Amino acid sequence: MAAVQDAVDIRNVTKRYGSFTALDGVSLGIADNEFFTLLGPSGCGKTTLLRMIAGFEEITQGEIRLFGDPIAGRDPNHRPVNTVFQHYALFPHMTVRDNVAFGLKMKGMDAASRRARAERMLEMVHLSAFADRMPAQLSGGQQQRVALARALAPEPRVLLLDEPLSALDLKLRQAMRVELKQLQEETGITFIFVTHDQEEALTMSDRIAVMSAGQVQQIGTAREIYEAPVNRFVADFIGETNLIEVEVTRVDGDRAEVVLPGGHRLTCPSASRTGGRHALSIRPERMSVVAEAGADMLAVVERVVYLGTDLQLMVRLEGGAEFHVRLQNSARIAVPEPGARIGLRIEDGAARLLAD
């Protein structure tokens, strides 16, 4: 059986601006009909990569293929790609319907067909009743939907989204995450989404590429990235985690034995293949407070923070390391007071030894 062809195939791509390297040998494949997210802090190269797929930036080295075809030298309007930018760039003098139909007019589609397609796109984004309004009469969330409808109207095979939710308030961003994922599933179009917001990435993505300093650190599903980070950067960037230095006494394949603060030995999953001292990642919610006799580590409570659904315990381990524990809030939980000495137990499989 022939291998399934990727929608976007990025092969050892490097981008330099003079002496500055924005992307350094990036390789990844994005499947057709996948919601794929490029996630990382500002300046990591994610938007640069998106712009090279779109054709707005030239590749210094390497190759990008769209559905098997090399795209070097092809103008942006000759690629099966469309882009939704952070600032929606709607035409203020055009109605919502005309904004959506504009790209179709540029492609030479007749007026009746343009109108019908625009109406269908507006129905898809739940804005049919706003077709005759001007962009200034819409809320930020409605303008974002118009930009989406305009980008989808020409039926691109790949839709690029460059932080399109960043200008919205929190509740609207949360609602739009759900709508974006539903829209991607309904259209069957490959979405490539750029964000620095880990919650956006975890909520919507089929897979995520975590980027830092122009390189891909890890690619995987939301669960894989969160539960099995490969290095300190990924563990620290995705969600909240405790990073503690431990001595590695034995490595056996993808398992390692480590010595925890206080001397207790623990066997855990490992991304490292060497002994010595390495960082151990433990998520705060994967801990429980137990009697000292059954504990993996002992600690002194320094502060208790009430977070509504959760309680956050800020503690200090034997040896002096700071550590955070999250407990689901419940009337049945006996909340320790600051200064109390407690035992901590690590949930099975929750600790992970990281590569450097």
CSV table of C-alpha atoms in Angstrom, one decimal:
chain,number,residue,atom,x,y,z
A,1,MET,CA,0.0,0.0,0.0
A,2,ALA,CA,1.4,3.4,-1.0
A,3,ALA,CA,2.3,5.8,1.9
A,4,VAL,CA,-0.3,8.5,2.6
A,5,GLN,CA,1.0,11.9,1.3
A,6,ASP,CA,1.3,14.8,3.7
A,7,ALA,CA,-0.5,18.0,3.0
A,8,VAL,CA,2.6,19.9,4.0
A,9,ASP,CA,6.0,18.4,4.0
A,10,ILE,CA,8.8,20.6,5.5
A,11,ARG,CA,12.3,19.2,4.8
A,12,ASN,CA,15.3,20.6,6.7
A,13,VAL,CA,14.1,24.2,6.3
A,14,THR,CA,16.4,27.0,7.4
A,15,LYS,CA,15.7,30.7,7.3
A,16,ARG,CA,18.4,33.4,7.8
A,17,TYR,CA,18.2,37.1,7.9
A,18,GLY,CA,21.8,38.2,7.5
A,19,SER,CA,23.7,36.6,10.4
A,20,PHE,CA,20.5,35.8,12.4
A,21,THR,CA,19.0,32.3,12.0
A,22,ALA,CA,15.3,32.4,12.5
A,23,LEU,CA,14.7,28.7,11.6
A,24,ASP,CA,17.4,26.1,11.9
A,25,GLY,CA,16.9,22.8,10.0
A,26,VAL,CA,13.2,22.3,10.7
A,27,SER,CA,11.6,19.1,9.4
A,28,LEU,CA,8.0,18.0,9.9
A,29,GLY,CA,5.0,16.6,8.1
A,30,ILE,CA,1.4,17.8,8.4
A,31,ALA,CA,-1.3,15.4,7.4
A,32,ASP,CA,-4.3,16.3,5.2
A,33,ASN,CA,-7.3,17.2,7.2
A,34,GLU,CA,-5.2,17.8,10.4
A,35,PHE,CA,-5.5,20.6,12.9
A,36,PHE,CA,-1.8,21.2,13.4
A,37,THR,CA,-0.4,23.8,15.8
A,38,LEU,CA,3.0,25.6,15.8
A,39,LEU,CA,3.4,26.5,19.5
A,40,GLY,CA,6.2,28.5,21.1
A,41,PRO,CA,7.2,31.9,22.6
A,42,SER,CA,7.6,35.1,20.6
A,43,GLY,CA,10.7,34.9,18.4
A,44,CYS,CA,10.8,31.1,18.2
A,45,GLY,CA,10.3,31.0,14.4
A,46,LYS,CA,6.7,29.8,14.2
A,47,THR,CA,5.3,32.7,12.2
A,48,THR,CA,8.3,32.7,9.9
A,49,LEU,CA,7.6,29.1,9.1
A,50,LEU,CA,3.9,29.9,8.4
A,51,ARG,CA,4.9,32.8,6.1
A,52,MET,CA,7.2,30.5,4.1
A,53,ILE,CA,4.4,28.0,3.6
A,54,ALA,CA,2.2,30.9,2.4
A,55,GLY,CA,4.9,32.3,0.1
A,56,PHE,CA,5.5,35.6,1.9
A,57,GLU,CA,9.1,34.6,2.9
A,58,GLU,CA,11.7,32.9,0.8
A,59,ILE,CA,13.5,29.7,2.1
A,60,THR,CA,17.2,30.1,2.7
A,61,GLN,CA,17.8,26.3,2.6
A,62,GLY,CA,15.6,23.2,2.5
A,63,GLU,CA,12.3,22.5,0.8
A,64,ILE,CA,8.6,22.7,1.4
A,65,ARG,CA,6.1,20.6,-0.5
A,66,LEU,CA,2.4,21.0,-0.7
A,67,PHE,CA,0.6,17.7,-1.5
A,68,GLY,CA,3.9,16.5,-2.9
A,69,ASP,CA,4.6,19.5,-5.1
A,70,PRO,CA,7.6,21.7,-4.4
A,71,ILE,CA,6.5,25.3,-3.9
A,72,ALA,CA,9.8,27.2,-4.3
A,73,GLY,CA,9.3,30.1,-6.7
A,74,ARG,CA,5.4,29.9,-6.7
A,75,ASP,CA,3.6,33.1,-5.9
A,76,PRO,CA,1.3,33.1,-2.9
A,77,ASN,CA,-1.8,33.4,-5.1
A,78,HIS,CA,-0.6,30.3,-7.0
A,79,ARG,CA,-0.6,28.1,-3.9
A,80,PRO,CA,-3.6,26.1,-2.6
A,81,VAL,CA,-3.3,28.1,0.6
A,82,ASN,CA,-5.1,31.0,2.4
A,83,THR,CA,-4.2,32.9,5.5
A,84,VAL,CA,-6.1,34.4,8.4
A,85,PHE,CA,-3.9,37.0,10.2
A,86,GLN,CA,-3.9,38.3,13.7
A,87,HIS,CA,-5.4,41.6,12.5
A,88,TYR,CA,-8.3,40.7,10.3
A,89,ALA,CA,-7.7,43.3,7.6
A,90,LEU,CA,-11.3,43.5,6.5
A,91,PHE,CA,-12.1,46.1,3.9
A,92,PRO,CA,-14.0,48.8,5.8
A,93,HIS,CA,-15.9,50.2,2.8
A,94,MET,CA,-17.3,46.8,1.9
A,95,THR,CA,-20.2,44.9,3.4
A,96,VAL,CA,-19.6,41.6,5.2
A,97,ARG,CA,-20.9,39.7,2.1
A,98,ASP,CA,-18.6,41.6,-0.2
A,99,ASN,CA,-15.6,41.1,2.0
A,100,VAL,CA,-16.2,37.3,1.9
A,101,ALA,CA,-16.7,37.4,-1.9
A,102,PHE,CA,-13.7,39.6,-2.6
A,103,GLY,CA,-11.2,36.7,-3.2
A,104,LEU,CA,-13.7,34.9,-5.4
A,105,LYS,CA,-14.1,38.1,-7.6
A,106,MET,CA,-10.3,38.2,-8.0
A,107,LYS,CA,-10.4,34.6,-9.2
A,108,GLY,CA,-12.9,35.5,-11.9
A,109,MET,CA,-16.0,33.8,-10.4
A,110,ASP,CA,-19.3,35.2,-11.8
A,111,ALA,CA,-21.5,37.4,-9.5
A,112,ALA,CA,-24.2,34.9,-8.9
A,113,SER,CA,-21.8,32.2,-7.9
A,114,ARG,CA,-19.8,34.6,-5.7
A,115,ARG,CA,-22.9,35.6,-3.8
A,116,ALA,CA,-24.0,32.0,-3.3
A,117,ARG,CA,-20.6,30.9,-2.0
A,118,ALA,CA,-20.4,34.0,0.3
A,119,GLU,CA,-23.8,33.2,1.7
A,120,ARG,CA,-22.8,29.6,2.3
A,121,MET,CA,-19.6,30.7,4.1
A,122,LEU,CA,-21.5,33.2,6.3
A,123,GLU,CA,-24.0,30.5,7.2
A,124,MET,CA,-21.1,28.2,8.2
A,125,VAL,CA,-19.8,30.9,10.6
A,126,HIS,CA,-23.3,31.8,11.9
A,127,LEU,CA,-23.3,35.4,10.4
A,128,SER,CA,-26.0,35.1,7.7
A,129,ALA,CA,-28.0,37.9,9.4
A,130,PHE,CA,-25.0,40.3,9.3
A,131,ALA,CA,-24.3,40.0,5.5
A,132,ASP,CA,-25.3,43.6,4.7
A,133,ARG,CA,-23.5,45.2,7.7
A,134,MET,CA,-20.2,47.0,7.5
A,135,PRO,CA,-17.2,45.7,9.4
A,136,ALA,CA,-17.2,48.6,11.9
A,137,GLN,CA,-20.7,47.5,13.0
A,138,LEU,CA,-19.4,44.1,14.1
A,139,SER,CA,-17.8,43.0,17.4
A,140,GLY,CA,-14.2,41.7,17.4
A,141,GLY,CA,-15.4,38.1,17.4
A,142,GLN,CA,-17.8,38.7,14.5
A,143,GLN,CA,-15.0,40.3,12.5
A,144,GLN,CA,-12.8,37.3,13.2
A,145,ARG,CA,-15.5,35.0,11.8
A,146,VAL,CA,-15.8,37.2,8.7
A,147,ALA,CA,-12.1,36.9,8.1
A,148,LEU,CA,-12.4,33.1,8.5
A,149,ALA,CA,-15.3,33.0,6.0
A,150,ARG,CA,-13.3,35.1,3.5
A,151,ALA,CA,-10.3,32.8,3.8
A,152,LEU,CA,-12.4,29.7,3.4
A,153,ALA,CA,-14.5,30.9,0.5
A,154,PRO,CA,-11.9,30.1,-2.2
A,155,GLU,CA,-11.8,26.5,-0.8
A,156,PRO,CA,-8.1,26.4,-0.1
A,157,ARG,CA,-6.6,23.0,0.7
A,158,VAL,CA,-4.6,24.5,3.6
A,159,LEU,CA,-5.6,27.3,5.9
A,160,LEU,CA,-2.9,29.1,7.8
A,161,LEU,CA,-4.0,31.0,11.0
A,162,ASP,CA,-1.5,33.4,12.6
A,163,GLU,CA,-2.6,34.0,16.2
A,164,PRO,CA,-6.2,34.9,15.0
A,165,LEU,CA,-7.6,34.8,18.5
A,166,SER,CA,-5.1,37.0,20.3
A,167,ALA,CA,-7.1,40.2,20.0
A,168,LEU,CA,-10.3,38.7,21.6
A,169,ASP,CA,-11.2,38.7,25.3
A,170,LEU,CA,-10.8,35.5,27.3
A,171,LYS,CA,-14.4,34.2,27.1
A,172,LEU,CA,-14.7,34.9,23.4
A,173,ARG,CA,-11.3,33.2,22.8
A,174,GLN,CA,-12.5,30.1,24.7
A,175,ALA,CA,-15.7,30.0,22.6
A,176,MET,CA,-13.9,30.5,19.3
A,177,ARG,CA,-11.5,27.6,20.1
A,178,VAL,CA,-14.4,25.3,20.0
A,179,GLU,CA,-15.9,26.9,16.8
A,180,LEU,CA,-12.5,26.8,15.0
A,181,LYS,CA,-12.1,23.1,15.7
A,182,GLN,CA,-15.7,22.4,14.5
A,183,LEU,CA,-15.1,24.4,11.4
A,184,GLN,CA,-12.0,22.5,10.6
A,185,GLU,CA,-13.8,19.2,11.0
A,186,GLU,CA,-16.8,20.3,8.9
A,187,THR,CA,-14.6,21.6,6.0
A,188,GLY,CA,-12.0,18.8,6.0
A,189,ILE,CA,-9.3,21.5,5.3
A,190,THR,CA,-5.9,21.2,6.8
A,191,PHE,CA,-5.5,24.0,9.5
A,192,ILE,CA,-2.0,25.2,10.5
A,193,PHE,CA,-2.4,27.3,13.6
A,194,VAL,CA,0.3,29.5,15.2
A,195,THR,CA,0.0,30.5,18.8
A,196,HIS,CA,2.1,31.2,21.9
A,197,ASP,CA,-1.0,30.2,24.1
A,198,GLN,CA,-0.5,26.6,25.3
A,199,GLU,CA,-4.2,26.3,26.3
A,200,GLU,CA,-5.3,27.1,22.7
A,201,ALA,CA,-2.9,24.5,21.4
A,202,LEU,CA,-4.0,21.8,23.9
A,203,THR,CA,-7.7,22.5,23.3
A,204,MET,CA,-7.8,22.4,19.5
A,205,SER,CA,-4.9,20.5,18.0
A,206,ASP,CA,-4.7,17.0,16.6
A,207,ARG,CA,-0.9,17.4,16.9
A,208,ILE,CA,1.4,20.2,18.2
A,209,ALA,CA,5.0,21.1,17.3
A,210,VAL,CA,6.6,22.9,20.2
A,211,MET,CA,9.3,25.3,19.0
A,212,SER,CA,12.1,27.2,20.6
A,213,ALA,CA,15.0,29.3,19.2
A,214,GLY,CA,14.2,28.3,15.6
A,215,GLN,CA,14.0,24.5,16.2
A,216,VAL,CA,11.3,22.0,16.8
A,217,GLN,CA,11.7,20.6,20.3
A,218,GLN,CA,8.9,18.0,20.2
A,219,ILE,CA,6.0,16.9,18.0
A,220,GLY,CA,3.0,15.0,19.4
A,221,THR,CA,-0.6,15.0,20.5
A,222,ALA,CA,-1.7,17.3,23.3
A,223,ARG,CA,-1.6,14.3,25.7
A,224,GLU,CA,1.9,13.2,24.5
A,225,ILE,CA,3.3,16.7,24.8
A,226,TYR,CA,1.8,17.3,28.3
A,227,GLU,CA,2.3,13.8,29.8
A,228,ALA,CA,5.7,12.9,28.2
A,229,PRO,CA,7.8,16.1,27.5
A,230,VAL,CA,11.2,15.3,26.1
A,231,ASN,CA,13.2,18.1,27.7
A,232,ARG,CA,13.2,20.9,30.2
A,233,PHE,CA,11.9,23.5,27.8
A,234,VAL,CA,8.8,21.5,26.7
A,235,ALA,CA,8.0,20.5,30.3
A,236,ASP,CA,8.3,24.0,31.6
A,237,PHE,CA,6.5,25.7,28.6
A,238,ILE,CA,3.5,23.3,28.5
A,239,GLY,CA,1.4,23.7,31.6
A,240,GLU,CA,2.7,23.9,35.1
A,241,THR,CA,5.4,21.6,36.4
A,242,ASN,CA,7.9,21.0,39.1
A,243,LEU,CA,11.5,20.6,37.9
A,244,ILE,CA,13.8,19.1,40.5
A,245,GLU,CA,17.4,18.0,40.1
A,246,VAL,CA,17.9,14.3,40.9
A,247,GLU,CA,20.8,11.8,40.8
A,248,VAL,CA,20.3,9.1,38.2
A,249,THR,CA,21.6,5.8,39.5
A,250,ARG,CA,20.5,3.5,36.6
A,251,VAL,CA,19.1,3.9,33.0
A,252,ASP,CA,17.5,0.9,31.3
A,253,GLY,CA,16.0,1.8,27.9
A,254,ASP,CA,13.2,4.3,28.5
A,255,ARG,CA,13.2,3.8,32.3
A,256,ALA,CA,15.5,5.2,34.9
A,257,GLU,CA,16.1,4.9,38.7
A,258,VAL,CA,16.6,8.2,40.5
A,259,VAL,CA,17.2,9.4,44.0
A,260,LEU,CA,14.6,11.9,45.2
A,261,PRO,CA,15.2,14.7,47.7
A,262,GLY,CA,15.3,12.9,51.1
A,263,GLY,CA,16.9,9.7,49.7
A,264,HIS,CA,13.8,7.8,48.4
A,265,ARG,CA,14.5,5.8,45.2
A,266,LEU,CA,12.0,6.0,42.3
A,267,THR,CA,11.9,4.2,38.9
A,268,CYS,CA,10.2,6.4,36.3
A,269,PRO,CA,9.9,7.0,32.5
A,270,SER,CA,12.9,8.6,31.1
A,271,ALA,CA,13.8,10.8,28.0
A,272,SER,CA,17.4,10.8,29.1
A,273,ARG,CA,19.9,8.0,28.2
A,274,THR,CA,22.7,8.9,30.6
A,275,GLY,CA,23.3,8.9,34.3
A,276,GLY,CA,24.5,11.8,36.5
A,277,ARG,CA,22.2,14.7,37.5
A,278,HIS,CA,19.2,15.5,35.5
A,279,ALA,CA,15.9,17.3,35.8
A,280,LEU,CA,12.8,15.4,37.0
A,281,SER,CA,9.4,16.8,35.9
A,282,ILE,CA,6.4,16.2,38.1
A,283,ARG,CA,3.0,17.9,37.4
A,284,PRO,CA,1.5,19.5,40.5
A,285,GLU,CA,-1.8,17.8,40.1
A,286,ARG,CA,-0.2,14.4,40.0
A,287,MET,CA,0.7,14.5,43.7
A,288,SER,CA,-1.2,13.6,46.9
A,289,VAL,CA,-0.7,14.5,50.6
A,290,VAL,CA,-0.1,11.3,52.7
A,291,ALA,CA,1.3,10.2,56.0
A,292,GLU,CA,5.0,10.6,56.3
A,293,ALA,CA,5.5,6.8,56.6
A,294,GLY,CA,4.1,6.3,53.0
A,295,ALA,CA,5.6,9.3,51.4
A,296,ASP,CA,8.0,9.5,48.4
A,297,MET,CA,9.2,13.0,49.7
A,298,LEU,CA,8.8,15.1,52.8
A,299,ALA,CA,8.1,18.8,52.7
A,300,VAL,CA,7.1,21.8,54.8
A,301,VAL,CA,4.1,23.9,53.8
A,302,GLU,CA,4.9,27.5,53.1
A,303,ARG,CA,1.7,28.8,51.7
A,304,VAL,CA,-1.8,27.7,50.7
A,305,VAL,CA,-3.6,29.4,47.8
A,306,TYR,CA,-7.3,29.0,47.2
A,307,LEU,CA,-8.0,28.8,43.5
A,308,GLY,CA,-11.7,27.9,43.5
A,309,THR,CA,-11.7,24.5,42.0
A,310,ASP,CA,-8.2,23.8,43.3
A,311,LEU,CA,-6.0,24.4,46.2
A,312,GLN,CA,-2.3,25.1,45.5
A,313,LEU,CA,0.2,24.2,48.2
A,314,MET,CA,3.6,25.9,48.0
A,315,VAL,CA,6.0,23.7,49.9
A,316,ARG,CA,9.7,23.3,50.4
A,317,LEU,CA,11.2,19.8,50.1
A,318,GLU,CA,14.0,18.3,52.2
A,319,GLY,CA,17.1,19.8,50.7
A,320,GLY,CA,15.5,23.2,50.1
A,321,ALA,CA,13.8,22.9,46.6
A,322,GLU,CA,10.6,24.7,46.1
A,323,PHE,CA,7.6,22.5,45.0
A,324,HIS,CA,4.0,23.1,44.1
A,325,VAL,CA,1.1,20.7,44.7
A,326,ARG,CA,-2.4,21.1,43.4
A,327,LEU,CA,-5.3,19.4,45.1
A,328,GLN,CA,-8.9,19.4,43.9
A,329,ASN,CA,-10.9,21.5,46.2
A,330,SER,CA,-13.3,19.5,48.4
A,331,ALA,CA,-14.9,19.8,51.8
A,332,ARG,CA,-13.4,16.4,52.6
A,333,ILE,CA,-9.8,17.7,52.3
A,334,ALA,CA,-8.0,18.6,55.5
A,335,VAL,CA,-6.0,21.6,54.4
A,336,PRO,CA,-2.6,21.7,56.0
A,337,GLU,CA,-1.5,25.0,57.6
A,338,PRO,CA,1.7,26.9,56.7
A,339,GLY,CA,4.5,25.4,58.7
A,340,ALA,CA,3.0,21.9,58.7
A,341,ARG,CA,5.3,19.0,57.8
A,342,ILE,CA,3.6,16.7,55.2
A,343,GLY,CA,4.3,13.7,53.2
A,344,LEU,CA,4.0,13.7,49.4
A,345,ARG,CA,3.3,10.7,47.1
A,346,ILE,CA,3.9,10.8,43.4
A,347,GLU,CA,1.2,9.2,41.3
A,348,ASP,CA,2.4,6.1,39.4
A,349,GLY,CA,4.0,7.2,36.1
A,350,ALA,CA,3.7,10.9,36.9
A,351,ALA,CA,7.4,11.6,37.3
A,352,ARG,CA,9.5,11.8,34.1
A,353,LEU,CA,13.3,12.2,33.8
A,354,LEU,CA,14.1,14.8,31.1
A,355,ALA,CA,16.8,15.0,28.5
A,356,ASP,CA,19.0,18.1,28.9
